[in-house]
XYZ file of C-alpha atoms in Angstrom:
313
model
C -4.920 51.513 -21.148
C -3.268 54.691 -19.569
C -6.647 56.903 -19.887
C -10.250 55.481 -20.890
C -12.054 58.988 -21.207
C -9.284 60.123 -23.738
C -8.349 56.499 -25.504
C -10.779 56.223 -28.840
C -10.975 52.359 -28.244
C -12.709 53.415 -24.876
C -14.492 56.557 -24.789
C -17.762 55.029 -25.740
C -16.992 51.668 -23.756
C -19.793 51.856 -21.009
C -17.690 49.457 -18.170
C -15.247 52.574 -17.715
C -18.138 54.668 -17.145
C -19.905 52.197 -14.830
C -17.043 51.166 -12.576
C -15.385 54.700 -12.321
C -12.213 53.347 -13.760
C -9.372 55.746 -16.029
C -6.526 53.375 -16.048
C -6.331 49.519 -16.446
C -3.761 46.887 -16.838
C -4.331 43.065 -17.484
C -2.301 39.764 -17.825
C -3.163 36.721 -18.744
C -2.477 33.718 -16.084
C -1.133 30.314 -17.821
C 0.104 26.976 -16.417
C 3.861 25.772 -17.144
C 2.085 23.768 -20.203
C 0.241 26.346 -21.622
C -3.083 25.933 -20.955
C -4.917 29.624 -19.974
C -6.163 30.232 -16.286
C -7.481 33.334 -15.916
C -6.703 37.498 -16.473
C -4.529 39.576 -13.451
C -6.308 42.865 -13.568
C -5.389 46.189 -11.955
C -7.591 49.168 -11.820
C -6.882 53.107 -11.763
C -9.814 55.710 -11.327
C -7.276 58.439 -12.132
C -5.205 58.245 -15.059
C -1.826 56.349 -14.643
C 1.299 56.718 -16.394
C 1.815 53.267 -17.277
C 5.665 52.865 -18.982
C 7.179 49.800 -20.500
C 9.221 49.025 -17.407
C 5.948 48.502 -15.189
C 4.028 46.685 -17.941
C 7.198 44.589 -17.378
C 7.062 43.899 -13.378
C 3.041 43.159 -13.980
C 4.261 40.459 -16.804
C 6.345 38.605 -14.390
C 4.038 39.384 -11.570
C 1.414 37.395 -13.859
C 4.404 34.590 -14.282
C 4.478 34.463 -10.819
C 1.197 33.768 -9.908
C 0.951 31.312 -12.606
C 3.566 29.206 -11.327
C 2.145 29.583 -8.006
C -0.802 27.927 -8.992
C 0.633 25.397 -10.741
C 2.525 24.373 -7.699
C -0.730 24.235 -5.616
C -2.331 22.118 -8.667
C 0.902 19.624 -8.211
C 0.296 19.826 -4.227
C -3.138 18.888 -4.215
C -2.454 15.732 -6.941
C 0.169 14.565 -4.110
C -1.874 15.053 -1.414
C -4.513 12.846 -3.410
C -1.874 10.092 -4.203
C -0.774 9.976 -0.756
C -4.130 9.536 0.605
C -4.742 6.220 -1.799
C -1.430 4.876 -1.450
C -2.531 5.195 2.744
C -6.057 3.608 1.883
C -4.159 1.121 -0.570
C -2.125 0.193 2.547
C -5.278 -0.134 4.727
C -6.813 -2.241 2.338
C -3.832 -4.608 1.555
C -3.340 -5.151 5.582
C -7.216 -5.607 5.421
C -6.849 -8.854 2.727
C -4.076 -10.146 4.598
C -6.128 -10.308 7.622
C -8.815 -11.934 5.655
C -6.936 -14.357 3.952
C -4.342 -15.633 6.268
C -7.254 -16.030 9.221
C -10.589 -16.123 7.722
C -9.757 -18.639 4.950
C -7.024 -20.638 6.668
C -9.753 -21.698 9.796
C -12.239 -23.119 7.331
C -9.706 -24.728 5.356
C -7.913 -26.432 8.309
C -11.289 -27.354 9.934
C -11.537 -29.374 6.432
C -8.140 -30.913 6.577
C -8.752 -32.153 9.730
C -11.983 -33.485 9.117
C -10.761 -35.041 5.747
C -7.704 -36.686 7.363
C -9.518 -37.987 10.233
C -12.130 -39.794 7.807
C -10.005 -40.868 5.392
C -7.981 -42.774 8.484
C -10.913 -45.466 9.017
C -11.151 -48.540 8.358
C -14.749 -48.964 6.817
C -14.436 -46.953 4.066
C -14.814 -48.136 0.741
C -12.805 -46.815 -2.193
C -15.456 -44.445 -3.423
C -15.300 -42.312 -0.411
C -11.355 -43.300 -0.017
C -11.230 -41.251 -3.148
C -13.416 -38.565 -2.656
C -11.710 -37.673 0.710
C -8.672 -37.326 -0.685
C -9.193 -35.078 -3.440
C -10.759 -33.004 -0.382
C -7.241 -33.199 1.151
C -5.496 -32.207 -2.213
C -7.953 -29.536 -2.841
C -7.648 -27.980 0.545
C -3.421 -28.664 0.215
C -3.762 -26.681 -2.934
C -6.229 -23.591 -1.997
C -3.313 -23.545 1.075
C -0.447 -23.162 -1.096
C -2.393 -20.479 -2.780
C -2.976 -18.856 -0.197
C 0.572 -18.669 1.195
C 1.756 -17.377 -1.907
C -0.954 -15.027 -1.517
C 0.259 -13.487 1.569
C 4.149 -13.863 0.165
C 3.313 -12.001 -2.991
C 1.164 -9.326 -0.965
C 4.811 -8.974 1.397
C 6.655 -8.338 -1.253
C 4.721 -5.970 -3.115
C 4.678 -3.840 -0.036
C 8.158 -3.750 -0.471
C 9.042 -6.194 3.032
C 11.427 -8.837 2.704
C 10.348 -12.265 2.739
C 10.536 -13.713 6.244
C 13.421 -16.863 6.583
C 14.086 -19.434 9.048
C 17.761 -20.193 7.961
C 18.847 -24.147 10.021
C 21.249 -26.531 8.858
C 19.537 -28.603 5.966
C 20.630 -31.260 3.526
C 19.161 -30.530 0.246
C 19.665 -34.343 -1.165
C 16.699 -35.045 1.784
C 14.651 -32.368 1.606
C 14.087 -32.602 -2.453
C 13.425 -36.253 -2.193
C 11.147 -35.838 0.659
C 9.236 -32.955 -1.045
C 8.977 -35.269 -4.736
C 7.586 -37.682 -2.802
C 4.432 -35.778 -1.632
C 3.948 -34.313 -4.842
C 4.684 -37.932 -6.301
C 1.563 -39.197 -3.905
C -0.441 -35.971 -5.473
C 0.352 -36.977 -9.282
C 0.106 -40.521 -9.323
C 0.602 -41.706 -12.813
C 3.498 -39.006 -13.484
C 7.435 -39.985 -13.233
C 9.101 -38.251 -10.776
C 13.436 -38.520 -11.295
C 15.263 -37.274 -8.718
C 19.377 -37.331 -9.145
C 22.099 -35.816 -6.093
C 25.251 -35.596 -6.336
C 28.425 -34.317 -4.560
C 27.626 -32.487 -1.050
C 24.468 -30.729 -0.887
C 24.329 -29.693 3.053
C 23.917 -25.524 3.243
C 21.784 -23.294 5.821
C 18.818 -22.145 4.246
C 15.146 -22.191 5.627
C 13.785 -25.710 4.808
C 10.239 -24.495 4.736
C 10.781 -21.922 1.675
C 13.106 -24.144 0.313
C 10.400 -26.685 0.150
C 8.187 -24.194 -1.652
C 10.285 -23.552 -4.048
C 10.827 -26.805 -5.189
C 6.683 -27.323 -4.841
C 6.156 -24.205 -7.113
C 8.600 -25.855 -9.785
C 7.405 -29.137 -9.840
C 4.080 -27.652 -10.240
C 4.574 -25.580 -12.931
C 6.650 -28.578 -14.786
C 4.263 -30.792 -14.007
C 1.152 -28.093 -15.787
C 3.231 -27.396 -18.727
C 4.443 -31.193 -19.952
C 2.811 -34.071 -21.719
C 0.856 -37.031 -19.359
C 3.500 -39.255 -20.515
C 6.511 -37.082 -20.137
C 9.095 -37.486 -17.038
C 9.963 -34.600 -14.580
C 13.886 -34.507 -13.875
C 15.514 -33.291 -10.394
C 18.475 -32.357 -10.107
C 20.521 -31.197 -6.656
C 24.061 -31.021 -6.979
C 26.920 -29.733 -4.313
C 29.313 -27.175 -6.649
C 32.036 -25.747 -3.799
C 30.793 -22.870 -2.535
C 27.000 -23.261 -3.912
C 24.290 -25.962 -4.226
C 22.306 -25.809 -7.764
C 18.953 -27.341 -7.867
C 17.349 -28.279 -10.851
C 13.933 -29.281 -12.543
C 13.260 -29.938 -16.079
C 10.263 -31.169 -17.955
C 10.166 -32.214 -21.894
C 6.816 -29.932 -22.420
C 6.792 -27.208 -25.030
C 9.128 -24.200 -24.820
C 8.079 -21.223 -23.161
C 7.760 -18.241 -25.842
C 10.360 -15.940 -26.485
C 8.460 -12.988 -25.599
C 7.105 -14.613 -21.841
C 11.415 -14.839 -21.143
C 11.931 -11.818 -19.969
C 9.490 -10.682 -17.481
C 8.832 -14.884 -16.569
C 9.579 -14.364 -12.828
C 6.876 -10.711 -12.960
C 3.483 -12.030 -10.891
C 0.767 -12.277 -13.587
C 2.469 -12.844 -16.316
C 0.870 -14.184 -19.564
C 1.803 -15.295 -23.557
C 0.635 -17.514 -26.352
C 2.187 -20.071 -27.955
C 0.883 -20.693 -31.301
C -1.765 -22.081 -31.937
C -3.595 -20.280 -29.798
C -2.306 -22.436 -26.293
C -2.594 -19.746 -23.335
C 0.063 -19.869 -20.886
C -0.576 -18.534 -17.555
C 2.496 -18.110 -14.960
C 0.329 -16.830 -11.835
C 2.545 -16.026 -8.591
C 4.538 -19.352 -8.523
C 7.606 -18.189 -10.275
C 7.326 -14.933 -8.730
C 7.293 -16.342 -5.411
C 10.455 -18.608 -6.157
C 12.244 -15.667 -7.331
C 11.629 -13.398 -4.126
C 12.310 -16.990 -1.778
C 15.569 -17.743 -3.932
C 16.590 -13.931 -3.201
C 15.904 -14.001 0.329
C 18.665 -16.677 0.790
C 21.315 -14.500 -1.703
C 20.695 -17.154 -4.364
C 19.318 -16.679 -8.299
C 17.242 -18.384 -10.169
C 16.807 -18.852 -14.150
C 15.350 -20.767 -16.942
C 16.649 -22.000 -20.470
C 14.109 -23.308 -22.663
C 14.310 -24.987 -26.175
C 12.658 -26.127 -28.928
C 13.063 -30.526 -28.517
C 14.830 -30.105 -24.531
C 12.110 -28.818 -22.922
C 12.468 -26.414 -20.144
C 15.312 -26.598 -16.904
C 14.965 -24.028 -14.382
C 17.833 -23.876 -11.963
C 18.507 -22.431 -8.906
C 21.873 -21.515 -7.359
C 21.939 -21.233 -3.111
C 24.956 -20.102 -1.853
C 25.630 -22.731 1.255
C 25.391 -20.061 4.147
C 27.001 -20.414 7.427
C 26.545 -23.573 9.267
């Protein structure tokens, strides 16, 4: 509008009159996706001789200021996201503090108790028994808990911590089938080595990952069915094994099988929960530059094997 008091659209338009003004421009403001803002607006009280080419600089004055505040939109979401992922941070160093101290104390204070009881000599088999499925439950809520605090590590993005020592692996898996052998009596525990099957890995983690596999063969099979183990020295590498004869794991759980939390059906209607276990192998198995996997079929049941590169002893 070049002159209000001589335009026909505005000489009867009272807001000239009442805020004194002759000349007015006006953009509208958007966002980069469209959406309206607001109106730029300058004001003349004396007629203005408005061409094309400054209708033109106002335009991309208006695009300006629009992508201005689309940049301070984008700033504040980031500065929003940073502040939870700090709180997120606070809160995840927060559980681990709970978990690895104020749940381990209890839960060793019941160990003890447990094993000290269950090493008398007057007890009769009721209480035999009930003490030690106090010492299995606690063993369990501590494995748990470890895995806890592993998968917690490694979703912060920090590498699993590794003891690497000179181990044979024919020893330790026969040592570690054995105490899950006392844990599931009634089930057949196999164990075959073969070849030389001496590396330098961290006995510890090793020993979990062997726990977490037996474990989840041992959930997923018949009563009646046998778990095979494997270890077996292959030149350069050591390949640990650990089959079970229960169902096949569905084609769609496959590919994300080592994710935390993963889930699938068989059918049926069977649920089929994988938890942390798996996940926890996978990031252990990494930490010593190994790799894991799993082929499962329809009749042979399910073989995961892991491949550990023997190290430097």
């Amino acid at each position: 509008m070049r002159q209000a008091s001589t335009d026909p659209r505005f000489t009867t338009h009272p807001a000239p009159k009442l805020y004194g003004v002759e000349s007015y421009i006006a953009v509208p403001l958007h966002r980069k996706d469209g959406s309206f803002f607001g109106v730029l607006c300058a004001l003349d009280p004396l007629p203005a001789n408005l061409s094309e080419d400054k209708l033109e600089v106002f335009r991309h004055l208006g695009d300006l200021v629009g992508h201005q505040l689309e940049q301070e939109d984008e700033l504040g979401r980031r500065d929003a996201q940073l502040l939870g992922a700090h709180e997120a941070a606070q809160l995840r160093e927060q559980l681990i503090g709970i978990v690895s101290h104020d749940l381990r104390n209890p839960l060793n204070a019941i160990t003890l108790t447990a094993a000290t009881l269950i090493r008398r000599t007057d007890l009769d088999d009721r209480a035999r028994r009930g003490l030690s499925r106090i010492l299995e439950s606690a063993d369990r809520a501590n494995r748990l808990i470890r895995d806890l605090l592993d998968f917690t590590q490694a979703r912060m993005g920090k590498p699993l911590p590794v003891n690497p020592q000179s181990v044979d692996l024919h020893a330790l898996t026969q040592q570690v089938v054995d105490e899950v052998g006392l844990a599931t009596p009634g089930r057949r525990l196999d164990v075959v080595c073969e070849g030389d099957a001496r590396g330098t890995w961290d006995p510890d983690r090793i020993a979990q990952v062997l726990t977490n596999l037996l474990t989840n063969a041992l959930q997923y099979s018949p009563a009646g069915t046998p778990i095979r183990v494997k270890t077996e020295g292959q030149g350069g590498k050591v390949v640990l094994s650990v089959c079970n004869e229960g169902p096949p794991i569905p084609a769609q759980v496959l590919p994300g099988l080592f994710e935390p939390m993963t889930r699938g059906s068989r059918e049926g209607g069977e649920r089929r929960s994988i938890g942390l276990g798996l996940y926890i192998v996978d990031q252990i198995v990494r930490a010593h530059a190994g790799s894991v996997e799993v082929v499962s079929t329809e009749g042979v049941g399910t073989t995961f094997r892991v491949r550990l590169p023997r190290g430097t002893e």
